[in-house]
Short mmCIF file of C-alpha atoms in Angstrom, two decimals:
data_model
loop_
_atom_site.label_atom_id
_atom_site.label_comp_id
_atom_site.label_asym_id
_atom_site.label_seq_id
_atom_site.Cartn_x
_atom_site.Cartn_y
_atom_site.Cartn_z
CA UNK A 15 8.60 -29.47 41.65
CA UNK A 16 5.59 -30.88 40.48
CA UNK A 17 3.86 -28.10 42.58
CA UNK A 18 5.87 -25.51 40.75
CA UNK A 19 5.36 -26.69 37.44
CA UNK A 20 1.83 -26.77 38.11
CA UNK A 21 1.88 -23.28 38.95
CA UNK A 22 3.71 -22.21 36.37
CA UNK A 23 1.21 -23.86 33.93
CA UNK A 24 -1.71 -22.43 35.55
CA UNK A 25 -0.25 -19.09 35.32
CA UNK A 26 0.60 -19.44 31.58
CA UNK A 27 -3.09 -20.70 31.10
CA UNK A 28 -4.33 -17.48 32.91
CA UNK A 29 -2.29 -15.05 30.87
CA UNK A 30 -3.22 -16.75 27.46
CA UNK A 31 -6.79 -16.70 28.39
CA UNK A 32 -6.73 -13.04 29.06
CA UNK A 33 -4.53 -12.29 25.94
CA UNK A 34 -6.53 -14.50 23.51
CA UNK A 35 -9.90 -13.31 24.30
CA UNK A 36 -12.44 -12.67 21.91
CA UNK A 37 -12.16 -8.62 20.97
CA UNK A 38 -14.83 -6.36 22.91
CA UNK A 39 -17.92 -5.88 20.69
CA UNK A 40 -18.13 -2.27 21.57
CA UNK A 41 -15.25 -1.33 19.70
CA UNK A 42 -13.99 -0.76 15.84
CA UNK A 43 -10.58 -1.25 15.74
CA UNK A 44 -9.09 0.63 12.77
CA UNK A 45 -5.46 0.05 11.88
CA UNK A 46 -3.28 3.09 10.41
CA UNK A 47 0.36 4.40 10.89
CA UNK A 48 -0.88 7.56 12.67
CA UNK A 49 2.18 9.09 11.11
CA UNK A 50 1.10 10.02 7.43
CA UNK A 51 -0.45 13.42 7.96
CA UNK A 52 -2.74 14.80 6.71
CA UNK A 53 -4.27 11.54 6.19
CA UNK A 54 -3.49 10.29 9.89
CA UNK A 55 -0.98 11.39 12.57
CA UNK A 56 -0.42 11.26 16.20
CA UNK A 57 -1.19 14.03 18.67
CA UNK A 58 -0.98 14.27 22.58
CA UNK A 59 -4.38 15.39 23.03
CA UNK A 60 -8.02 14.91 22.00
CA UNK A 61 -8.45 18.32 20.22
CA UNK A 62 -10.14 18.57 16.92
CA UNK A 63 -12.13 15.25 17.37
CA UNK A 64 -9.05 13.16 17.74
CA UNK A 65 -9.42 9.44 19.03
CA UNK A 66 -7.71 7.49 21.61
CA UNK A 67 -4.55 5.20 20.45
CA UNK A 68 -4.88 1.53 21.75
CA UNK A 69 -2.40 0.98 24.65
CA UNK A 70 -1.06 4.55 24.72
CA UNK A 71 -1.77 7.92 26.09
CA UNK A 72 -1.67 9.56 22.76
CA UNK A 73 -4.39 10.43 20.06
CA UNK A 74 -4.90 9.91 16.37
CA UNK A 75 -6.27 12.44 13.96
CA UNK A 76 -6.55 13.14 10.38
CA UNK A 77 -8.73 12.51 7.32
CA UNK A 78 -8.91 8.91 7.99
CA UNK A 79 -9.57 9.20 11.44
CA UNK A 80 -12.55 11.37 10.51
CA UNK A 81 -13.82 8.87 7.83
CA UNK A 82 -13.37 5.87 10.64
CA UNK A 83 -15.35 7.89 12.71
CA UNK A 84 -18.54 8.42 10.46
CA UNK A 85 -18.22 4.23 9.86
CA UNK A 86 -17.95 3.33 13.68
CA UNK A 87 -21.06 5.86 14.29
CA UNK A 88 -23.13 3.96 11.77
CA UNK A 89 -22.15 0.77 13.53
CA UNK A 90 -22.83 2.14 17.11
CA UNK A 91 -19.30 0.96 17.90
CA UNK A 92 -16.69 3.40 19.86
CA UNK A 93 -13.63 3.91 17.46
CA UNK A 94 -10.26 2.69 18.49
CA UNK A 95 -6.94 3.49 16.41
CA UNK A 96 -4.39 0.83 16.44
CA UNK A 97 -1.04 2.37 15.50
CA UNK A 98 0.55 -0.07 13.27
CA UNK A 99 3.39 0.08 10.77
CA UNK A 100 2.73 0.23 7.15
CA UNK A 101 3.92 -3.27 6.44
CA UNK A 102 2.08 -4.68 9.43
CA UNK A 103 -1.45 -3.40 8.57
CA UNK A 104 -2.42 -6.37 6.07
CA UNK A 105 -1.05 -8.86 8.56
CA UNK A 106 -3.01 -7.18 11.30
CA UNK A 107 -6.20 -7.29 9.59
CA UNK A 108 -5.83 -10.94 8.19
CA UNK A 109 -4.82 -12.19 11.75
CA UNK A 110 -7.68 -10.47 13.48
CA UNK A 111 -5.69 -7.74 15.11
CA UNK A 112 -7.72 -5.25 13.61
CA UNK A 113 -11.04 -4.74 12.17
CA UNK A 114 -10.21 -2.53 9.12
CA UNK A 115 -7.69 -0.74 7.48
CA UNK A 116 -8.30 3.19 6.87
CA UNK A 117 -4.70 4.42 6.16
CA UNK A 118 -4.73 5.99 2.71
CA UNK A 119 -4.39 2.45 1.18
CA UNK A 120 -5.35 2.14 -2.66
CA UNK A 121 -6.77 -1.29 -3.62
CA UNK A 122 -4.38 -2.59 -5.86
CA UNK A 123 -4.75 -5.92 -7.59
CA UNK A 124 -2.24 -7.41 -5.45
CA UNK A 125 -3.73 -6.46 -1.85
CA UNK A 126 -7.30 -7.72 -3.33
CA UNK A 127 -5.86 -11.14 -3.44
CA UNK A 128 -5.47 -10.81 0.54
CA UNK A 129 -8.27 -8.49 1.60
CA UNK A 130 -11.30 -6.91 0.18
CA UNK A 131 -12.05 -3.19 -0.32
CA UNK A 132 -14.62 -0.76 -0.03
CA UNK A 133 -15.70 1.89 -2.45
CA UNK A 134 -13.48 4.85 -2.65
CA UNK A 135 -13.37 7.61 0.21
CA UNK A 136 -10.83 9.96 -1.73
CA UNK A 137 -8.77 10.31 -4.98
CA UNK A 138 -5.40 11.44 -4.62
CA UNK A 139 -3.11 13.01 -7.24
CA UNK A 140 0.73 11.85 -7.27
CA UNK A 141 3.16 14.39 -7.15
CA UNK A 142 7.03 15.32 -6.25
CA UNK A 143 8.54 16.64 -3.24
CA UNK A 144 12.09 18.18 -3.31
CA UNK A 145 14.28 20.41 -1.21
CA UNK A 146 13.25 23.95 -1.62
CA UNK A 147 16.86 24.83 -2.44
CA UNK A 148 17.89 22.13 -4.82
CA UNK A 149 18.15 22.25 -8.67
CA UNK A 150 14.91 20.39 -8.92
CA UNK A 151 12.84 23.16 -6.95
CA UNK A 152 11.72 24.95 -10.13
CA UNK A 153 11.17 21.98 -12.18
CA UNK A 154 8.01 22.05 -14.17
CA UNK A 155 7.79 18.65 -15.75
CA UNK A 156 8.81 14.93 -15.20
CA UNK A 157 11.62 15.50 -18.00
CA UNK A 158 13.10 17.93 -15.56
CA UNK A 159 14.09 15.27 -13.03
CA UNK A 160 16.34 13.15 -15.28
CA UNK A 161 19.23 12.09 -13.52
CA UNK A 162 17.48 12.94 -10.00
CA UNK A 163 17.80 10.17 -7.31
CA UNK A 164 14.12 9.53 -6.60
CA UNK A 165 12.48 7.02 -4.23
CA UNK A 166 9.03 6.44 -2.53
CA UNK A 167 7.42 4.38 0.21
CA UNK A 168 7.72 0.37 0.23
CA UNK A 169 4.89 -1.31 -1.05
CA UNK A 170 2.76 1.38 -2.68
CA UNK A 171 2.09 2.13 -6.41
CA UNK A 172 4.13 5.57 -6.13
CA UNK A 173 7.37 3.63 -6.27
CA UNK A 174 6.35 2.23 -9.54
CA UNK A 175 5.66 5.48 -10.81
CA UNK A 176 9.16 6.52 -10.88
CA UNK A 177 9.69 4.48 -14.08
CA UNK A 178 7.95 7.17 -15.85
CA UNK A 179 10.59 9.48 -15.39
CA UNK A 180 13.06 8.98 -18.21
CA UNK A 181 16.50 8.82 -16.86
CA UNK A 182 15.89 9.02 -13.29
CA UNK A 183 17.88 7.47 -10.73
CA UNK A 184 15.46 4.97 -8.97
CA UNK A 185 16.71 4.50 -5.24
CA UNK A 186 15.68 1.48 -3.02
CA UNK A 187 12.13 1.97 -1.52
CA UNK A 188 11.97 2.92 2.00
CA UNK A 189 9.76 1.89 4.87
CA UNK A 190 7.89 4.79 5.86
CA UNK A 191 7.53 8.52 5.17
CA UNK A 192 9.63 9.83 7.97
CA UNK A 193 12.91 7.81 6.73
CA UNK A 194 12.03 9.47 3.08
CA UNK A 195 11.79 13.14 4.49
CA UNK A 196 14.79 12.26 6.39
CA UNK A 197 16.78 11.09 3.26
CA UNK A 198 15.56 14.18 1.43
CA UNK A 199 16.40 16.45 3.98
CA UNK A 200 19.92 14.99 4.38
CA UNK A 201 20.59 15.17 0.64
CA UNK A 202 20.93 11.39 0.20
CA UNK A 203 17.62 11.52 -2.35
CA UNK A 204 16.89 14.45 -4.70
CA UNK A 205 13.01 13.87 -4.43
CA UNK A 206 10.26 11.46 -3.57
CA UNK A 207 6.95 10.50 -5.21
CA UNK A 208 3.92 11.54 -2.81
CA UNK A 209 0.26 12.22 -2.72
CA UNK A 210 -0.54 16.01 -2.75
CA UNK A 211 -1.99 16.24 0.27
CA UNK A 212 1.02 14.99 1.81
CA UNK A 213 3.15 17.15 -0.34
CA UNK A 214 1.03 20.22 0.69
CA UNK A 215 1.69 19.03 4.40
CA UNK A 216 5.60 18.62 4.18
CA UNK A 217 6.02 21.89 2.35
CA UNK A 218 3.83 23.82 5.15
CA UNK A 219 5.59 22.17 7.82
CA UNK A 220 9.27 22.36 6.92
CA UNK A 221 10.52 25.16 4.88
CA UNK A 222 13.30 22.74 3.54
CA UNK A 223 10.48 21.09 1.48
CA UNK A 224 8.78 21.92 -1.26
CA UNK A 225 6.06 20.38 -3.33
CA UNK A 226 6.63 20.74 -7.18
CA UNK A 227 3.58 21.85 -9.46
CA UNK A 228 3.77 19.65 -12.59
CA UNK A 229 2.51 20.80 -16.31
CA UNK A 230 2.34 17.21 -17.06
CA UNK A 231 1.64 14.82 -14.45
CA UNK A 232 2.12 10.79 -14.06
CA UNK A 233 -0.21 8.32 -15.73
CA UNK A 234 -2.12 6.31 -13.34
CA UNK A 235 -5.23 4.22 -13.44
CA UNK A 236 -8.33 4.55 -10.91
CA UNK A 237 -7.13 1.93 -8.52
CA UNK A 238 -3.89 3.74 -7.87
CA UNK A 239 -5.17 7.03 -7.03
CA UNK A 240 -8.17 5.35 -5.39
CA UNK A 241 -8.30 5.30 -1.32
CA UNK A 242 -10.44 2.82 0.16
CA UNK A 243 -11.25 0.85 3.49
CA UNK A 244 -9.65 -2.59 3.69
CA UNK A 245 -11.55 -5.31 5.19
CA UNK A 246 -11.41 -8.98 5.39
CA UNK A 247 -12.75 -10.95 2.81
CA UNK A 248 -15.43 -12.57 5.28
CA UNK A 249 -16.47 -9.51 6.78
CA UNK A 250 -20.03 -8.72 5.48
CA UNK A 251 -20.05 -5.30 6.92
CA UNK A 252 -18.61 -3.97 3.73
CA UNK A 253 -21.96 -3.25 2.29
CA UNK A 254 -22.49 -0.99 5.40
CA UNK A 255 -19.19 0.77 4.93
CA UNK A 256 -20.14 1.42 1.45
CA UNK A 257 -23.25 3.24 2.36
CA UNK A 258 -21.58 5.57 4.71
CA UNK A 259 -18.84 6.61 2.25
CA UNK A 260 -21.69 7.07 -0.39
CA UNK A 261 -23.07 9.81 1.92
CA UNK A 262 -19.30 11.92 1.70
CA UNK A 263 -19.57 13.92 -1.46
CA UNK A 264 -16.63 15.02 -3.44
CA UNK A 265 -16.92 18.53 -2.31
CA UNK A 266 -17.23 17.13 1.28
CA UNK A 267 -14.16 15.15 0.81
CA UNK A 268 -12.05 18.20 -0.53
CA UNK A 269 -13.36 20.47 2.42
CA UNK A 270 -12.68 17.75 4.90
CA UNK A 271 -8.95 17.34 3.65
CA UNK A 272 -8.43 21.22 3.69
CA UNK A 273 -9.72 21.36 7.31
CA UNK A 274 -7.26 18.53 8.41
CA UNK A 275 -4.11 19.90 6.39
CA UNK A 276 -5.32 23.33 8.28
CA UNK A 277 -5.48 21.74 11.85
CA UNK A 278 -2.47 19.00 11.99
CA UNK A 279 -0.16 19.80 14.69
CA UNK A 280 2.85 20.50 13.13
CA UNK A 281 5.55 23.24 13.66
CA UNK A 282 5.17 25.47 10.79
CA UNK A 283 8.31 27.10 9.12
CA UNK A 284 9.46 30.43 10.83
CA UNK A 285 10.02 33.40 9.02
CA UNK A 286 12.74 34.59 11.16
CA UNK A 287 16.13 33.30 11.78
CA UNK A 288 16.55 29.50 11.90
CA UNK A 289 17.22 28.10 15.56
CA UNK A 290 20.70 26.39 16.07
CA UNK A 291 20.85 22.63 16.06
CA UNK A 292 21.38 22.44 19.43
CA UNK A 293 18.53 24.75 20.30
CA UNK A 294 16.14 22.40 17.84
CA UNK A 295 17.42 19.27 19.92
CA UNK A 296 16.49 21.12 23.12
CA UNK A 297 13.19 21.83 22.00
CA UNK A 298 12.22 18.66 20.96
CA UNK A 299 13.19 17.34 24.23
CA UNK A 300 11.29 20.12 25.95
CA UNK A 301 8.21 19.70 24.04
CA UNK A 302 8.16 15.71 23.82
CA UNK A 303 9.69 14.61 27.19
CA UNK A 304 6.62 12.68 28.25
CA UNK A 305 6.24 10.73 24.87
CA UNK A 306 10.06 10.01 25.02
CA UNK A 307 9.87 9.07 28.62
CA UNK A 308 6.73 6.47 27.98
CA UNK A 309 9.05 5.11 25.32
CA UNK A 310 12.14 4.89 27.40
CA UNK A 311 10.10 3.30 30.44
CA UNK A 312 8.72 0.52 27.63
CA UNK A 313 12.30 0.21 26.39
CA UNK A 314 13.49 -1.00 29.98
CA UNK A 315 10.55 -3.06 30.78
CA UNK A 316 10.80 -5.08 27.98
CA UNK A 317 14.45 -5.49 28.08
CA UNK A 318 14.58 -6.05 31.92
CA UNK A 319 11.90 -8.49 31.90
CA UNK A 320 13.30 -10.05 28.81
CA UNK A 321 16.91 -10.54 30.22
CA UNK A 322 15.59 -11.93 33.44
CA UNK A 323 13.22 -14.38 31.85
CA UNK A 324 15.67 -15.39 29.22
CA UNK A 325 18.47 -15.96 31.75
CA UNK A 326 15.99 -18.24 33.80
CA UNK A 327 15.42 -20.06 30.41
CA UNK A 328 19.15 -20.49 29.75
CA UNK A 329 19.87 -21.60 33.33
CA UNK A 330 17.40 -24.30 32.94
CA UNK A 331 18.47 -25.39 29.54
CA UNK A 332 21.90 -25.38 30.53
CA UNK A 333 21.70 -27.44 33.55
CA UNK A 334 19.30 -30.02 31.47
CA UNK A 335 21.93 -30.38 28.79
CA UNK A 336 24.65 -31.05 30.96
CA UNK A 337 22.81 -33.66 33.11
CA UNK A 338 23.65 -37.15 33.09
CA UNK A 339 22.28 -39.93 30.92
CA UNK A 340 19.08 -41.43 32.86
CA UNK A 341 19.41 -44.73 33.97
CA UNK A 342 15.67 -45.40 33.13
CA UNK A 343 15.39 -46.69 29.56
CA UNK A 344 12.21 -44.61 28.75
CA UNK A 345 13.50 -41.27 30.92
CA UNK A 346 16.51 -41.79 28.71
CA UNK A 347 14.46 -41.72 25.59
CA UNK A 348 12.33 -38.61 26.62
CA UNK A 349 15.54 -36.92 27.73
CA UNK A 350 16.93 -37.60 24.29
CA UNK A 351 13.77 -36.14 22.29
CA UNK A 352 13.70 -33.28 24.65
CA UNK A 353 17.20 -32.40 23.98
CA UNK A 354 16.43 -32.74 20.19
CA UNK A 355 13.48 -30.17 20.65
CA UNK A 356 15.84 -27.83 22.60
CA UNK A 357 18.56 -28.03 19.96
CA UNK A 358 16.08 -26.78 17.55
CA UNK A 359 14.81 -24.05 19.49
CA UNK A 360 18.23 -22.62 20.10
CA UNK A 361 19.26 -22.96 16.45
CA UNK A 362 16.18 -21.36 15.16
CA UNK A 363 16.36 -18.42 17.63
CA UNK A 364 19.92 -17.71 17.17
CA UNK A 365 19.72 -18.25 13.50
CA UNK A 366 16.98 -15.78 12.67
CA UNK A 367 16.72 -11.83 13.21
CA UNK A 368 14.45 -10.94 16.04
CA UNK A 369 12.48 -8.67 13.83
CA UNK A 370 11.29 -11.56 11.64
CA UNK A 371 10.63 -13.50 15.01
CA UNK A 372 8.56 -10.50 15.99
CA UNK A 373 6.42 -10.79 12.84
CA UNK A 374 5.82 -14.32 13.15
CA UNK A 375 5.09 -14.66 16.60
CA UNK A 376 2.75 -11.93 16.99
CA UNK A 377 0.90 -12.04 13.72
CA UNK A 378 1.67 -15.45 12.70
CA UNK A 379 0.23 -17.01 15.73
CA UNK A 380 -2.90 -14.96 15.47
CA UNK A 381 -3.34 -15.93 12.09
CA UNK A 382 -2.72 -19.58 12.38
CA UNK A 383 -3.79 -20.40 15.86
CA UNK A 384 -6.01 -17.54 16.57
CA UNK A 385 -3.96 -16.32 19.52
CA UNK A 386 -4.75 -12.44 20.15
CA UNK A 387 -1.58 -11.76 22.08
CA UNK A 388 -1.12 -8.55 23.96
CA UNK A 389 1.24 -6.66 22.16
CA UNK A 390 3.63 -5.66 25.29
CA UNK A 391 3.30 -9.34 26.26
CA UNK A 392 4.15 -10.52 22.97
CA UNK A 393 7.21 -8.22 22.92
CA UNK A 394 8.38 -9.49 26.41
CA UNK A 395 7.88 -13.00 25.11
CA UNK A 396 9.86 -12.62 22.03
CA UNK A 397 12.61 -11.00 23.83
CA UNK A 398 12.62 -13.53 26.62
CA UNK A 399 13.03 -16.58 24.18
CA UNK A 400 15.30 -14.81 22.05
CA UNK A 401 17.64 -13.98 25.06
CA UNK A 402 16.98 -17.83 26.54
CA UNK A 403 18.45 -19.24 23.28
CA UNK A 404 21.77 -17.46 23.45
CA UNK A 405 22.02 -17.56 27.45
CA UNK A 406 21.52 -21.32 27.34
CA UNK A 407 24.97 -21.82 25.40
CA UNK A 408 26.57 -19.20 27.97
CA UNK A 409 25.50 -21.08 30.83
CA UNK A 410 26.39 -24.29 29.57
CA UNK A 411 29.90 -22.89 28.89
CA UNK A 412 29.91 -21.48 32.55
CA UNK A 413 29.06 -25.04 33.71
CA UNK A 414 31.94 -26.69 31.91
CA UNK A 415 34.15 -24.15 33.25
CA UNK A 416 33.78 -25.22 36.72
CA UNK A 417 36.53 -27.66 37.46
CA UNK A 418 35.62 -31.27 37.03
CA UNK A 419 36.99 -32.09 40.23
CA UNK A 420 34.28 -30.53 42.10
CA UNK A 421 31.41 -32.54 40.23
CA UNK A 422 33.48 -35.53 41.30
CA UNK A 423 33.87 -34.47 44.80
CA UNK A 424 30.09 -33.88 44.95
CA UNK A 425 29.23 -37.23 43.65
CA UNK A 426 31.43 -38.97 46.38
CA UNK A 427 29.89 -37.01 49.16
CA UNK A 428 26.58 -38.49 47.68
CA UNK A 429 25.01 -35.53 46.15
CA UNK A 430 22.59 -35.78 43.55
CA UNK A 431 23.09 -33.90 40.01
CA UNK A 432 20.45 -31.45 41.06
CA UNK A 433 21.98 -30.88 44.55
CA UNK A 434 25.43 -30.61 42.75
CA UNK A 435 24.07 -27.84 40.63
CA UNK A 436 21.90 -26.01 43.10
CA UNK A 437 24.53 -25.66 45.75
CA UNK A 438 28.03 -25.96 44.23
CA UNK A 439 28.00 -25.42 40.52
CA UNK A 440 25.31 -22.76 39.67
CA UNK A 441 26.55 -20.06 42.30
CA UNK A 442 29.80 -20.33 40.36
CA UNK A 443 28.10 -20.17 36.95
CA UNK A 444 26.40 -17.18 37.70
CA UNK A 445 29.24 -15.30 38.74
CA UNK A 446 31.23 -16.70 35.77
CA UNK A 447 28.40 -15.52 33.37
CA UNK A 448 27.57 -12.17 34.90
CA UNK A 449 29.78 -10.23 32.38
CA UNK A 450 28.03 -11.88 29.42
CA UNK A 451 24.55 -11.61 31.13
CA UNK A 452 25.09 -8.12 31.49
CA UNK A 453 26.30 -7.74 27.75
CA UNK A 454 22.80 -9.37 26.69
CA UNK A 455 20.89 -6.74 28.58
CA UNK A 456 22.58 -4.25 26.68
CA UNK A 457 21.88 -5.80 23.57
CA UNK A 458 18.19 -6.17 24.44
CA UNK A 459 18.17 -2.68 25.32
CA UNK A 460 19.20 -1.77 21.80
CA UNK A 461 17.32 -4.46 20.01
CA UNK A 462 13.74 -3.39 21.46
CA UNK A 463 14.03 -1.11 18.58
CA UNK A 464 13.05 -3.86 16.30
CA UNK A 465 9.87 -4.30 18.00
CA UNK A 466 8.37 -1.19 16.34
CA UNK A 467 7.51 -3.45 13.38
CA UNK A 468 4.74 -4.96 15.36
CA UNK A 469 4.11 -1.38 16.84
CA UNK A 470 5.20 -1.48 20.31
CA UNK A 471 5.49 1.95 21.53
CA UNK A 472 9.32 1.62 22.88
CA UNK A 473 11.61 4.41 22.44
CA UNK A 474 12.58 4.36 18.81
CA UNK A 475 8.85 4.23 18.04
CA UNK A 476 8.24 7.12 20.32
CA UNK A 477 11.05 8.94 18.50
CA UNK A 478 9.92 8.30 15.09
CA UNK A 479 6.68 9.69 16.19
CA UNK A 480 7.89 12.92 17.38
CA UNK A 481 10.11 13.07 14.18
CA UNK A 482 7.01 12.78 11.81
CA UNK A 483 5.00 15.17 13.93
CA UNK A 484 8.07 17.97 14.08
CA UNK A 485 9.62 16.93 10.53
CA UNK A 486 13.15 17.49 12.55
CA UNK A 487 14.43 13.96 11.79
CA UNK A 488 18.10 14.35 12.68
CA UNK A 489 17.68 16.30 15.75
CA UNK A 490 14.80 13.86 16.93
CA UNK A 491 17.10 10.90 16.37
CA UNK A 492 19.92 12.72 17.68
CA UNK A 493 17.83 12.79 21.26
CA UNK A 494 17.23 9.10 20.73
CA UNK A 495 20.78 8.08 20.39
CA UNK A 496 21.67 10.10 23.39
CA UNK A 497 19.06 8.51 25.52
CA UNK A 498 20.10 5.13 24.19
CA UNK A 499 23.83 5.82 25.13
CA UNK A 500 22.63 7.06 28.54
CA UNK A 501 20.91 3.80 29.34
CA UNK A 502 23.46 1.31 27.95
CA UNK A 503 26.24 3.44 29.63
CA UNK A 504 24.65 3.35 32.90
CA UNK A 505 23.52 -0.25 32.85
CA UNK A 506 27.41 -1.22 31.98
CA UNK A 507 28.91 0.75 34.83
CA UNK A 508 26.07 -0.74 37.47
CA UNK A 509 27.20 -4.29 36.12
CA UNK A 510 30.71 -3.53 36.23
CA UNK A 511 30.30 -2.38 39.90
CA UNK A 512 28.23 -5.62 40.69
CA UNK A 513 31.06 -7.56 38.91
CA UNK A 514 33.91 -5.67 41.16
CA UNK A 515 31.70 -6.58 44.25
CA UNK A 516 31.55 -10.11 43.37
CA UNK A 517 35.40 -10.24 42.67
CA UNK A 518 36.13 -8.51 46.17
CA UNK A 519 34.27 -10.97 47.92
CA UNK A 520 36.02 -13.91 46.10
CA UNK A 521 39.36 -12.19 46.98
CA UNK A 522 38.75 -11.70 50.58
CA UNK A 523 37.10 -15.07 51.24
CA UNK A 524 40.18 -16.60 49.51
CA UNK A 525 42.41 -14.34 51.82
CA UNK A 526 40.61 -15.05 54.88
CA UNK A 527 40.73 -18.98 54.28
CA UNK A 528 44.70 -18.38 53.77
CA UNK A 529 44.85 -16.81 57.03
CA UNK A 530 43.34 -19.67 58.92
CA UNK A 531 46.27 -21.20 61.01
CA UNK A 532 46.82 -25.22 60.88
CA UNK A 533 47.16 -26.25 64.70
CA UNK A 534 50.47 -27.87 65.38
CA UNK A 535 51.39 -30.43 67.82
#
């Protein structure tokens, strides 16, 4: 046992030594959503000067990427884009996951409390985007939007601008523009506040959208419309960044933005007859099957390993919690302390959402302890310990379900507790908890979607990327829903077949035992 524990410990040390090492100096890691065209987007090849996205086979391009390339070149570094959700950008920077944020971010006073900002590299004008067939399509002033349901992205100054529209029905802010565009297209909202480049992109990519030209504009201040590079406060390279940005004139900024709007890989609105819904769904599958397949593979990898490791954790904890009290006083105290720690672990991970656990473990450990976990390993770890907390209770219930007489019989035969568990109890427990384990596996397949908050490229994250590229949100998420259903349905049927096999074996064994003849005198 000691040898096994030593091997496990050495393995963990090796893993952490790999995942917590210092970032390679030859790379400049820049964080961005890669889903906010024309500032940044995701594409499948390196055309038009696109840059690889870390941990994927995809590339990022856009205005932000081109600016980042200039900064990286001045530092003699190779640019690497780290695709990160908007709400995760600042935590990723402060925890050392990325070196800079170049993502169309404004240097607001709230953000300046956490990070430093460079000089401006673009000035944007806020605008409104509506459905082209709505009553607001011909609006010319802010007054025309009285009574309209309007929203904007969460955590940006655009959301506060809605207060300037008298009589507007201000809706809850949304996490990213893919959600906002989907809400607009489905009629949940009437308009959203955006920046002019994004509005032009939406209008060009989807004929259902229209950017409204307003005679009167929103009242803004310089820090709102300014877009700058976010950096850590202790990063002395900010002077070098400002020197690079100073070389980009206003005319060059406009020309570069126009070029990015022209070159972004979006499906332009067709002038002919609109394809049917099912034709659009099929086109999404045909054109993006590789990206969706990679996301599906990552979802299965995380859920399978997470369930296996979590079940192992549950078995270990379950056996420990049902062990008799140690006779040795010191061991008994240690057993009690360890029991308290296990109880705390179970209560915390059963009592908090996995999405919160993901943020704390991935970003929090890096910021607090300097642990730069690999994103995929972090995802497997998160799912494993979350599953382990639930499985420990399931295993404990499975152990208590075994008839008490079997424990007494094993003791009478001289079995130790470990021998009783290993040879008599656990084989029955594993069979008893198989349905619950299968249920946890199915839950994990679906729950991996929350890992998009730390930018794990699983199925939901991949689907969201496709949606932002095609502007066909309902169609794309229909495909994603079908894939999730196929996965869970298939897994459920396989597990039921396994359960049936075990039930058949149990029945056959029992029948054979009943057929044994008792010898007579």
